[in-house]
Amino acid sequence: MPAERAADMTIDFAEQRRKMVDGQLRTTDVTSPAILDAMGEVPREAFVPQAVRALAYIDEDVPVQPAGGEGPRFLMEPSPHAKLLQLADIRSDDVVLDIGCATGYSTAVLTLIAGSVIALESDPHLAAIASETLVDRGYDSAAVVEGPLNLGYASEAPYDVIVLNGAVDEVPAALFDQLKDGGRLVGVLGTGNTGRATVWTKNAGGVAARHAFNAAVRPLPGFERQAAFEF
């Protein structure tokens, strides 16, 4: 038996999951019973590479793919992830677009909170992992699709909620166009210590933004602000 798999057998992931909920979520103002229950149920270790499985529940972003064409990818740290979902005020019949699903962990959590989930991933390797893992684990109300993250997935729009799984410099108008009236989009605007978790709400065709809390999370590829041309 490989040493990494043998090490996994000595780790009580269920206990780590309970400690994550109690020590990382409840202590940072995550109060939604649906989110606490979902993140207490979904096996985060199933959505990270074998080599870092022991780190699945640390209070940091967990790498799921090394630097490549679009750069390294991560599962977001549990606390800001949970707080973003809480900010979105997701209801049990909502249709959600999960942008940048990576290996599918965020999507699995959303399937236990929302009605149905479209998981968008730009990296074919990650999309394949997400699709396989979600099917194997029985998260049947989700569908994984491939495409540029900053374009969203218009063919299944409009959505009640759009979730951005990483920090962005700006939100393209195309994503707001894919929200229903009354729909919400959540994400972290800005990188590093300047990042602010934000909810955008669409009403009567207009979009209003509200900054909720500071959050330093890894950037989501494809949302970099384009440099302005200077004469």
Tab-separated table of C-alpha atoms in Angstrom:
chain	number	residue	atom	x	y	z
A	1	MET	CA	0.000	0.000	0.000
A	2	PRO	CA	1.454	3.433	-0.937
A	3	ALA	CA	2.649	5.454	2.041
A	4	GLU	CA	0.245	8.325	1.277
A	5	ARG	CA	-2.804	6.049	1.299
A	6	ALA	CA	-1.618	4.371	4.472
A	7	ALA	CA	-1.279	7.798	6.102
A	8	ASP	CA	-4.859	8.631	5.054
A	9	MET	CA	-6.115	5.615	6.975
A	10	THR	CA	-4.772	7.103	10.212
A	11	ILE	CA	-6.588	10.428	9.750
A	12	ASP	CA	-10.088	10.846	11.129
A	13	PHE	CA	-11.456	13.119	8.407
A	14	ALA	CA	-14.923	13.192	9.966
A	15	GLU	CA	-13.419	14.600	13.160
A	16	GLN	CA	-11.395	17.139	11.160
A	17	ARG	CA	-14.581	18.166	9.390
A	18	ARG	CA	-16.346	18.682	12.717
A	19	LYS	CA	-13.429	20.757	14.008
A	20	MET	CA	-13.487	22.843	10.824
A	21	VAL	CA	-17.155	23.672	11.323
A	22	ASP	CA	-16.789	24.439	15.025
A	23	GLY	CA	-13.390	26.129	14.957
A	24	GLN	CA	-13.315	27.913	11.593
A	25	LEU	CA	-16.946	28.573	10.648
A	26	ARG	CA	-18.956	29.112	13.823
A	27	THR	CA	-16.196	31.334	15.256
A	28	THR	CA	-16.262	33.634	12.202
A	29	ASP	CA	-19.979	34.442	12.226
A	30	VAL	CA	-21.186	31.670	9.933
A	31	THR	CA	-24.647	31.054	11.386
A	32	SER	CA	-26.626	29.548	8.479
A	33	PRO	CA	-27.743	26.041	9.531
A	34	ALA	CA	-27.866	24.935	5.885
A	35	ILE	CA	-24.262	25.988	5.225
A	36	LEU	CA	-22.953	24.566	8.497
A	37	ASP	CA	-24.698	21.269	7.800
A	38	ALA	CA	-23.501	21.119	4.178
A	39	MET	CA	-19.872	21.861	4.984
A	40	GLY	CA	-20.080	19.416	7.871
A	41	GLU	CA	-21.230	16.713	5.464
A	42	VAL	CA	-19.224	17.125	2.243
A	43	PRO	CA	-15.888	15.251	2.432
A	44	ARG	CA	-13.435	17.985	1.494
A	45	GLU	CA	-10.610	15.419	1.387
A	46	ALA	CA	-12.273	13.763	-1.627
A	47	PHE	CA	-11.772	16.930	-3.690
A	48	VAL	CA	-8.031	17.493	-3.174
A	49	PRO	CA	-5.066	15.596	-4.645
A	50	GLN	CA	-3.829	12.579	-2.694
A	51	ALA	CA	-0.537	14.319	-1.894
A	52	VAL	CA	-2.233	17.118	0.081
A	53	ARG	CA	-5.216	15.208	1.456
A	54	ALA	CA	-3.939	15.561	5.021
A	55	LEU	CA	-4.217	19.358	4.581
A	56	ALA	CA	-7.838	19.311	3.393
A	57	TYR	CA	-9.245	21.000	6.511
A	58	ILE	CA	-6.560	23.568	7.345
A	59	ASP	CA	-7.650	27.204	7.545
A	60	GLU	CA	-5.802	28.120	4.352
A	61	ASP	CA	-6.407	27.763	0.630
A	62	VAL	CA	-5.538	24.219	-0.458
A	63	PRO	CA	-3.714	23.732	-3.798
A	64	VAL	CA	-5.490	21.424	-6.226
A	65	GLN	CA	-3.410	22.072	-9.333
A	66	PRO	CA	0.130	23.462	-9.782
A	67	ALA	CA	0.948	26.454	-11.938
A	68	GLY	CA	0.012	25.773	-15.542
A	69	GLY	CA	-1.515	27.647	-18.423
A	70	GLU	CA	-3.822	29.746	-16.253
A	71	GLY	CA	-1.765	29.585	-13.067
A	72	PRO	CA	-2.178	27.533	-9.863
A	73	ARG	CA	-5.660	26.699	-8.586
A	74	PHE	CA	-6.926	26.270	-5.040
A	75	LEU	CA	-9.907	25.334	-2.920
A	76	MET	CA	-10.857	28.472	-1.045
A	77	GLU	CA	-10.194	28.613	2.692
A	78	PRO	CA	-13.302	27.281	4.513
A	79	SER	CA	-14.266	30.428	6.448
A	80	PRO	CA	-14.398	32.968	3.580
A	81	HIS	CA	-16.018	30.328	1.379
A	82	ALA	CA	-18.809	29.745	3.903
A	83	LYS	CA	-19.241	33.472	4.534
A	84	LEU	CA	-19.572	34.158	0.799
A	85	LEU	CA	-22.284	31.519	0.495
A	86	GLN	CA	-24.058	33.013	3.499
A	87	LEU	CA	-23.811	36.451	1.901
A	88	ALA	CA	-25.556	35.092	-1.207
A	89	ASP	CA	-28.652	34.153	0.842
A	90	ILE	CA	-29.124	30.945	-1.172
A	91	ARG	CA	-32.551	29.318	-1.015
A	92	SER	CA	-33.442	25.677	-1.468
A	93	ASP	CA	-35.032	26.211	-4.899
A	94	ASP	CA	-32.364	28.557	-6.316
A	95	VAL	CA	-30.505	27.840	-9.543
A	96	VAL	CA	-26.814	28.611	-8.985
A	97	LEU	CA	-23.893	29.149	-11.365
A	98	ASP	CA	-20.673	28.104	-9.610
A	99	ILE	CA	-17.809	29.813	-11.468
A	100	GLY	CA	-14.360	28.312	-11.104
A	101	CYS	CA	-15.501	25.073	-9.491
A	102	ALA	CA	-11.992	23.520	-9.784
A	103	THR	CA	-12.317	19.936	-8.464
A	104	GLY	CA	-15.985	20.387	-7.537
A	105	TYR	CA	-15.930	20.874	-3.750
A	106	SER	CA	-17.781	24.197	-3.864
A	107	THR	CA	-20.350	22.629	-6.176
A	108	ALA	CA	-20.930	19.693	-3.839
A	109	VAL	CA	-21.611	22.093	-0.962
A	110	LEU	CA	-24.006	24.102	-3.123
A	111	THR	CA	-26.018	21.018	-4.109
A	112	LEU	CA	-26.985	20.598	-0.448
A	113	ILE	CA	-28.145	24.221	-0.169
A	114	ALA	CA	-29.644	25.138	-3.548
A	115	GLY	CA	-32.059	23.534	-6.000
A	116	SER	CA	-29.640	22.914	-8.870
A	117	VAL	CA	-26.085	23.936	-9.757
A	118	ILE	CA	-24.235	24.583	-13.001
A	119	ALA	CA	-20.496	24.269	-12.295
A	120	LEU	CA	-18.306	26.173	-14.751
A	121	GLU	CA	-14.612	25.323	-15.115
A	122	SER	CA	-12.162	26.537	-17.744
A	123	ASP	CA	-9.491	23.887	-17.164
A	124	PRO	CA	-10.414	20.567	-18.887
A	125	HIS	CA	-8.398	18.475	-16.414
A	126	LEU	CA	-10.091	20.030	-13.390
A	127	ALA	CA	-13.511	19.845	-15.055
A	128	ALA	CA	-13.056	16.109	-15.624
A	129	ILE	CA	-12.048	15.566	-11.993
A	130	ALA	CA	-15.009	17.609	-10.768
A	131	SER	CA	-17.500	15.746	-12.940
A	132	GLU	CA	-16.190	12.311	-11.951
A	133	THR	CA	-16.003	13.080	-8.235
A	134	LEU	CA	-19.452	14.646	-8.075
A	135	VAL	CA	-21.008	11.654	-9.858
A	136	ASP	CA	-19.118	9.144	-7.723
A	137	ARG	CA	-20.252	10.911	-4.543
A	138	GLY	CA	-23.885	11.157	-5.625
A	139	TYR	CA	-24.218	14.927	-6.036
A	140	ASP	CA	-26.743	14.517	-8.801
A	141	SER	CA	-28.226	18.029	-8.917
A	142	ALA	CA	-25.028	19.470	-10.423
A	143	ALA	CA	-23.759	19.598	-14.000
A	144	VAL	CA	-20.143	20.468	-14.853
A	145	VAL	CA	-19.549	22.493	-18.020
A	146	GLU	CA	-16.376	23.850	-19.607
A	147	GLY	CA	-15.734	27.366	-20.832
A	148	PRO	CA	-14.074	30.707	-20.084
A	149	LEU	CA	-14.915	31.690	-16.520
A	150	ASN	CA	-15.388	35.386	-17.262
A	151	LEU	CA	-18.118	34.661	-19.824
A	152	GLY	CA	-20.322	32.676	-17.469
A	153	TYR	CA	-22.692	30.133	-19.026
A	154	ALA	CA	-25.442	31.990	-20.824
A	155	SER	CA	-27.234	28.958	-22.264
A	156	GLU	CA	-28.605	28.007	-18.821
A	157	ALA	CA	-29.252	31.570	-17.635
A	158	PRO	CA	-30.845	33.345	-15.893
A	159	TYR	CA	-29.569	32.326	-12.445
A	160	ASP	CA	-30.767	33.168	-8.970
A	161	VAL	CA	-27.187	33.198	-7.675
A	162	ILE	CA	-23.715	33.340	-9.210
A	163	VAL	CA	-20.710	32.434	-7.040
A	164	LEU	CA	-17.134	33.430	-7.919
A	165	ASN	CA	-14.645	31.016	-6.360
A	166	GLY	CA	-11.745	33.435	-6.069
A	167	ALA	CA	-10.686	37.056	-6.089
A	168	VAL	CA	-11.342	39.218	-9.158
A	169	ASP	CA	-10.310	42.687	-10.283
A	170	GLU	CA	-13.698	43.343	-11.822
A	171	VAL	CA	-16.947	41.583	-12.693
A	172	PRO	CA	-17.819	41.498	-16.410
A	173	ALA	CA	-21.211	42.871	-17.440
A	174	ALA	CA	-21.925	39.494	-19.093
A	175	LEU	CA	-22.286	37.905	-15.658
A	176	PHE	CA	-24.781	40.489	-14.432
A	177	ASP	CA	-26.748	39.900	-17.639
A	178	GLN	CA	-27.112	36.239	-16.584
A	179	LEU	CA	-28.775	37.066	-13.241
A	180	LYS	CA	-32.506	36.983	-12.734
A	181	ASP	CA	-34.198	40.082	-11.416
A	182	GLY	CA	-33.564	39.855	-7.680
A	183	GLY	CA	-30.531	37.631	-8.316
A	184	ARG	CA	-27.280	37.870	-6.363
A	185	LEU	CA	-23.651	37.532	-7.384
A	186	VAL	CA	-20.988	37.063	-4.699
A	187	GLY	CA	-17.222	37.186	-4.885
A	188	VAL	CA	-14.112	38.866	-3.535
A	189	LEU	CA	-13.219	42.142	-5.229
A	190	GLY	CA	-9.493	42.860	-5.119
A	191	THR	CA	-6.539	40.682	-4.184
A	192	GLY	CA	-4.426	40.264	-1.068
A	193	ASN	CA	-5.234	42.388	1.953
A	194	THR	CA	-7.312	44.760	-0.188
A	195	GLY	CA	-9.867	42.039	-0.997
A	196	ARG	CA	-13.475	42.735	-0.004
A	197	ALA	CA	-16.240	40.161	-0.112
A	198	THR	CA	-19.049	41.756	-2.085
A	199	VAL	CA	-22.617	40.945	-3.032
A	200	TRP	CA	-24.127	42.468	-6.156
A	201	THR	CA	-27.929	42.437	-6.357
A	202	LYS	CA	-29.856	42.942	-9.591
A	203	ASN	CA	-33.135	44.830	-9.393
A	204	ALA	CA	-35.172	46.305	-12.244
A	205	GLY	CA	-32.235	45.932	-14.594
A	206	GLY	CA	-29.797	47.779	-12.351
A	207	VAL	CA	-27.078	46.288	-10.142
A	208	ALA	CA	-26.161	47.503	-6.650
A	209	ALA	CA	-23.014	46.395	-4.791
A	210	ARG	CA	-22.514	45.971	-1.054
A	211	HIS	CA	-19.137	45.256	0.533
A	212	ALA	CA	-19.533	42.897	3.479
A	213	PHE	CA	-16.152	41.892	4.937
A	214	ASN	CA	-12.427	41.798	4.185
A	215	ALA	CA	-11.136	38.589	2.599
A	216	ALA	CA	-7.752	37.606	1.180
A	217	VAL	CA	-8.291	34.702	-1.220
A	218	ARG	CA	-6.494	33.426	-4.296
A	219	PRO	CA	-7.317	35.064	-7.643
A	220	LEU	CA	-9.638	33.489	-10.186
A	221	PRO	CA	-8.083	33.390	-13.688
A	222	GLY	CA	-9.670	35.436	-16.438
A	223	PHE	CA	-10.874	38.357	-14.332
A	224	GLU	CA	-7.756	40.532	-14.425
A	225	ARG	CA	-8.377	44.208	-15.147
A	226	GLN	CA	-7.097	45.102	-18.576
A	227	ALA	CA	-4.512	47.879	-18.633
A	228	ALA	CA	-5.903	51.075	-20.133
A	229	PHE	CA	-4.234	52.306	-23.316
A	230	GLU	CA	-2.295	55.483	-22.722
A	231	PHE	CA	-1.392	57.959	-25.429
